[in-house]
Amino acid sequence: MSNLLKIRTLIDRFMEGETTLEEERELYAFFREEEVPDDLLPLRSLFMGMEAIEVKEERGERKEERRKKEERSWLSVAAIFLLLLCGGALLWHQQQEECVAYIYGKKCTDREVIMQELEHNIGTMVEGQQTVENQLNDIFNIN
């Protein structure tokens, strides 16, 4: 099939809405050429306009895709920040609620055991009623 016959067939298919994008691009390229038969010249502006619309739409789609990617990136950053903030707040809250003491060199987190040991030690200190001088002597092992 000659090139001109193929183009005429593609034009007919285009008018029926049956061409692929690749075939339409082939028509656009044909009408961009200098040598177009006289009977097809009225269609030149149609195909050149269609090509311009396709190029503009492709650029618009690329900008739209870029904008959507940027939005997704910002949303991802915001979500990560929110997760870190919530996780940090939860960790801080748990640490504030935790009761920790080292009793005889061992870590203890049982609030009741800690309170009992604290009451016992305070009671021992009150019973002894040591003076500051006695406490300093105990600290520096002075007898």
PDB file of C-alpha atoms in Angstrom:
ATOM      1  CA  MET A   1       0.000   0.000   0.000  1.00  0.00           C
ATOM      2  CA  SER A   2       1.418   3.358  -0.963  1.00  0.00           C
ATOM      3  CA  ASN A   3       2.025   5.962   1.706  1.00  0.00           C
ATOM      4  CA  LEU A   4      -0.680   8.293   0.384  1.00  0.00           C
ATOM      5  CA  LEU A   5      -3.252   5.493   0.276  1.00  0.00           C
ATOM      6  CA  LYS A   6      -2.343   4.541   3.835  1.00  0.00           C
ATOM      7  CA  ILE A   7      -2.763   8.183   4.956  1.00  0.00           C
ATOM      8  CA  ARG A   8      -6.161   8.425   3.294  1.00  0.00           C
ATOM      9  CA  THR A   9      -7.222   5.187   5.021  1.00  0.00           C
ATOM     10  CA  LEU A  10      -5.982   6.557   8.362  1.00  0.00           C
ATOM     11  CA  ILE A  11      -7.915   9.791   7.771  1.00  0.00           C
ATOM     12  CA  ASP A  12     -11.104   7.810   7.205  1.00  0.00           C
ATOM     13  CA  ARG A  13     -10.459   5.736  10.329  1.00  0.00           C
ATOM     14  CA  PHE A  14      -9.663   8.935  12.272  1.00  0.00           C
ATOM     15  CA  MET A  15     -12.969  10.472  11.271  1.00  0.00           C
ATOM     16  CA  GLU A  16     -14.715   7.303  12.487  1.00  0.00           C
ATOM     17  CA  GLY A  17     -12.776   7.437  15.788  1.00  0.00           C
ATOM     18  CA  GLU A  18     -11.014   4.140  15.153  1.00  0.00           C
ATOM     19  CA  THR A  19      -7.340   5.196  15.076  1.00  0.00           C
ATOM     20  CA  THR A  20      -4.755   4.437  17.735  1.00  0.00           C
ATOM     21  CA  LEU A  21      -2.570   7.150  19.245  1.00  0.00           C
ATOM     22  CA  GLU A  22       0.358   5.942  17.174  1.00  0.00           C
ATOM     23  CA  GLU A  23      -1.707   6.192  13.966  1.00  0.00           C
ATOM     24  CA  GLU A  24      -2.862   9.672  14.913  1.00  0.00           C
ATOM     25  CA  ARG A  25       0.746  10.724  15.468  1.00  0.00           C
ATOM     26  CA  GLU A  26       1.547   9.370  12.020  1.00  0.00           C
ATOM     27  CA  LEU A  27      -1.185  11.603  10.582  1.00  0.00           C
ATOM     28  CA  TYR A  28       0.151  14.617  12.494  1.00  0.00           C
ATOM     29  CA  ALA A  29       3.626  13.975  11.092  1.00  0.00           C
ATOM     30  CA  PHE A  30       2.228  13.679   7.557  1.00  0.00           C
ATOM     31  CA  PHE A  31       0.409  17.016   7.765  1.00  0.00           C
ATOM     32  CA  ARG A  32       3.513  18.720   9.197  1.00  0.00           C
ATOM     33  CA  GLU A  33       5.333  17.985   5.917  1.00  0.00           C
ATOM     34  CA  GLU A  34       5.516  20.571   3.146  1.00  0.00           C
ATOM     35  CA  GLU A  35       4.060  18.333   0.418  1.00  0.00           C
ATOM     36  CA  VAL A  36       0.400  17.666   1.164  1.00  0.00           C
ATOM     37  CA  PRO A  37      -1.962  16.938  -1.747  1.00  0.00           C
ATOM     38  CA  ASP A  38      -4.325  19.800  -2.583  1.00  0.00           C
ATOM     39  CA  ASP A  39      -7.459  17.810  -1.717  1.00  0.00           C
ATOM     40  CA  LEU A  40      -6.087  17.157   1.821  1.00  0.00           C
ATOM     41  CA  LEU A  41      -4.925  20.737   2.520  1.00  0.00           C
ATOM     42  CA  PRO A  42      -8.218  21.695   4.247  1.00  0.00           C
ATOM     43  CA  LEU A  43      -7.551  18.931   6.797  1.00  0.00           C
ATOM     44  CA  ARG A  44      -4.043  20.232   7.558  1.00  0.00           C
ATOM     45  CA  SER A  45      -5.242  22.836  10.070  1.00  0.00           C
ATOM     46  CA  LEU A  46      -7.452  20.211  11.739  1.00  0.00           C
ATOM     47  CA  PHE A  47      -4.573  17.784  12.293  1.00  0.00           C
ATOM     48  CA  MET A  48      -2.080  20.482  13.238  1.00  0.00           C
ATOM     49  CA  GLY A  49      -4.577  21.763  15.812  1.00  0.00           C
ATOM     50  CA  MET A  50      -5.180  18.249  17.128  1.00  0.00           C
ATOM     51  CA  GLU A  51      -1.429  17.728  17.495  1.00  0.00           C
ATOM     52  CA  ALA A  52      -1.095  21.007  19.390  1.00  0.00           C
ATOM     53  CA  ILE A  53      -3.899  19.940  21.748  1.00  0.00           C
ATOM     54  CA  GLU A  54      -2.249  16.553  22.320  1.00  0.00           C
ATOM     55  CA  VAL A  55       1.108  18.165  23.126  1.00  0.00           C
ATOM     56  CA  LYS A  56      -0.552  20.670  25.457  1.00  0.00           C
ATOM     57  CA  GLU A  57      -2.519  17.900  27.210  1.00  0.00           C
ATOM     58  CA  GLU A  58       0.652  15.835  27.652  1.00  0.00           C
ATOM     59  CA  ARG A  59       2.398  18.817  29.229  1.00  0.00           C
ATOM     60  CA  GLY A  60      -0.630  19.476  31.424  1.00  0.00           C
ATOM     61  CA  GLU A  61      -0.730  15.829  32.483  1.00  0.00           C
ATOM     62  CA  ARG A  62       2.964  15.929  33.344  1.00  0.00           C
ATOM     63  CA  LYS A  63       2.447  19.063  35.449  1.00  0.00           C
ATOM     64  CA  GLU A  64      -0.572  17.473  37.118  1.00  0.00           C
ATOM     65  CA  GLU A  65       1.397  14.288  37.809  1.00  0.00           C
ATOM     66  CA  ARG A  66       4.269  16.343  39.232  1.00  0.00           C
ATOM     67  CA  ARG A  67       1.873  18.322  41.416  1.00  0.00           C
ATOM     68  CA  LYS A  68       0.258  15.105  42.679  1.00  0.00           C
ATOM     69  CA  LYS A  69       3.677  13.615  43.444  1.00  0.00           C
ATOM     70  CA  GLU A  70       4.600  16.747  45.390  1.00  0.00           C
ATOM     71  CA  GLU A  71       1.325  16.577  47.309  1.00  0.00           C
ATOM     72  CA  ARG A  72       1.928  12.910  48.126  1.00  0.00           C
ATOM     73  CA  SER A  73       5.464  13.746  49.250  1.00  0.00           C
ATOM     74  CA  TRP A  74       4.225  16.485  51.590  1.00  0.00           C
ATOM     75  CA  LEU A  75       1.489  14.231  52.907  1.00  0.00           C
ATOM     76  CA  SER A  76       4.054  11.496  53.548  1.00  0.00           C
ATOM     77  CA  VAL A  77       6.314  13.912  55.411  1.00  0.00           C
ATOM     78  CA  ALA A  78       3.369  15.194  57.448  1.00  0.00           C
ATOM     79  CA  ALA A  79       2.248  11.643  58.271  1.00  0.00           C
ATOM     80  CA  ILE A  80       5.741  10.640  59.379  1.00  0.00           C
ATOM     81  CA  PHE A  81       6.036  13.773  61.501  1.00  0.00           C
ATOM     82  CA  LEU A  82       2.648  13.075  63.071  1.00  0.00           C
ATOM     83  CA  LEU A  83       3.598   9.464  63.812  1.00  0.00           C
ATOM     84  CA  LEU A  84       6.867  10.550  65.410  1.00  0.00           C
ATOM     85  CA  LEU A  85       5.088  13.206  67.437  1.00  0.00           C
ATOM     86  CA  CYS A  86       2.415  10.785  68.655  1.00  0.00           C
ATOM     87  CA  GLY A  87       4.993   8.080  69.371  1.00  0.00           C
ATOM     88  CA  GLY A  88       7.146  10.527  71.322  1.00  0.00           C
ATOM     89  CA  ALA A  89       4.161  11.772  73.313  1.00  0.00           C
ATOM     90  CA  LEU A  90       3.112   8.209  74.107  1.00  0.00           C
ATOM     91  CA  LEU A  91       6.637   7.261  75.178  1.00  0.00           C
ATOM     92  CA  TRP A  92       6.932  10.390  77.317  1.00  0.00           C
ATOM     93  CA  HIS A  93       3.560   9.659  78.914  1.00  0.00           C
ATOM     94  CA  GLN A  94       4.596   6.081  79.687  1.00  0.00           C
ATOM     95  CA  GLN A  95       7.848   7.293  81.210  1.00  0.00           C
ATOM     96  CA  GLN A  96       5.965   9.795  83.352  1.00  0.00           C
ATOM     97  CA  GLU A  97       3.681   7.071  84.655  1.00  0.00           C
ATOM     98  CA  GLU A  98       6.473   4.619  85.387  1.00  0.00           C
ATOM     99  CA  CYS A  99       7.724   4.381  88.948  1.00  0.00           C
ATOM    100  CA  VAL A 100      11.327   3.200  89.150  1.00  0.00           C
ATOM    101  CA  ALA A 101      13.661   2.739  92.109  1.00  0.00           C
ATOM    102  CA  TYR A 102      16.835   0.793  92.741  1.00  0.00           C
ATOM    103  CA  ILE A 103      16.473  -1.154  95.964  1.00  0.00           C
ATOM    104  CA  TYR A 104      19.625  -2.895  97.139  1.00  0.00           C
ATOM    105  CA  GLY A 105      21.091  -2.557  93.641  1.00  0.00           C
ATOM    106  CA  LYS A 106      18.117  -4.057  91.814  1.00  0.00           C
ATOM    107  CA  LYS A 107      15.704  -2.126  89.580  1.00  0.00           C
ATOM    108  CA  CYS A 108      12.159  -2.201  90.902  1.00  0.00           C
ATOM    109  CA  THR A 109       9.065  -0.841  89.105  1.00  0.00           C
ATOM    110  CA  ASP A 110       6.410  -2.123  91.523  1.00  0.00           C
ATOM    111  CA  ARG A 111       4.899   0.981  93.091  1.00  0.00           C
ATOM    112  CA  GLU A 112       3.763  -0.802  96.262  1.00  0.00           C
ATOM    113  CA  VAL A 113       7.191  -2.330  96.953  1.00  0.00           C
ATOM    114  CA  ILE A 114       8.863   1.038  96.385  1.00  0.00           C
ATOM    115  CA  MET A 115       6.442   2.821  98.713  1.00  0.00           C
ATOM    116  CA  GLN A 116       6.910   0.177 101.440  1.00  0.00           C
ATOM    117  CA  GLU A 117      10.697   0.488 101.227  1.00  0.00           C
ATOM    118  CA  LEU A 118      10.457   4.276 101.280  1.00  0.00           C
ATOM    119  CA  GLU A 119       8.220   4.248 104.366  1.00  0.00           C
ATOM    120  CA  HIS A 120      10.589   1.792 106.072  1.00  0.00           C
ATOM    121  CA  ASN A 121      13.624   3.984 105.362  1.00  0.00           C
ATOM    122  CA  ILE A 122      11.883   7.178 106.459  1.00  0.00           C
ATOM    123  CA  GLY A 123      10.797   5.445 109.653  1.00  0.00           C
ATOM    124  CA  THR A 124      14.372   4.328 110.307  1.00  0.00           C
ATOM    125  CA  MET A 125      15.664   7.855 109.792  1.00  0.00           C
ATOM    126  CA  VAL A 126      13.047   9.375 112.116  1.00  0.00           C
ATOM    127  CA  GLU A 127      13.780   6.814 114.841  1.00  0.00           C
ATOM    128  CA  GLY A 128      17.502   7.507 114.717  1.00  0.00           C
ATOM    129  CA  GLN A 129      17.131  11.299 114.661  1.00  0.00           C
ATOM    130  CA  GLN A 130      20.728  11.660 113.665  1.00  0.00           C
ATOM    131  CA  THR A 131      22.276  15.053 113.908  1.00  0.00           C
ATOM    132  CA  VAL A 132      24.084  16.618 110.992  1.00  0.00           C
ATOM    133  CA  GLU A 133      27.365  15.992 112.767  1.00  0.00           C
ATOM    134  CA  ASN A 134      26.583  12.266 113.128  1.00  0.00           C
ATOM    135  CA  GLN A 135      25.557  12.028 109.471  1.00  0.00           C
ATOM    136  CA  LEU A 136      28.817  13.688 108.339  1.00  0.00           C
ATOM    137  CA  ASN A 137      30.772  11.340 110.557  1.00  0.00           C
ATOM    138  CA  ASP A 138      28.992   8.375 108.957  1.00  0.00           C
ATOM    139  CA  ILE A 139      29.643   9.678 105.456  1.00  0.00           C
ATOM    140  CA  PHE A 140      33.352  10.300 105.984  1.00  0.00           C
ATOM    141  CA  ASN A 141      33.874   7.361 108.387  1.00  0.00           C
ATOM    142  CA  ILE A 142      35.028   9.592 111.207  1.00  0.00           C
ATOM    143  CA  ASN A 143      34.730   8.096 114.692  1.00  0.00           C
TER     144      ASN A 143
END
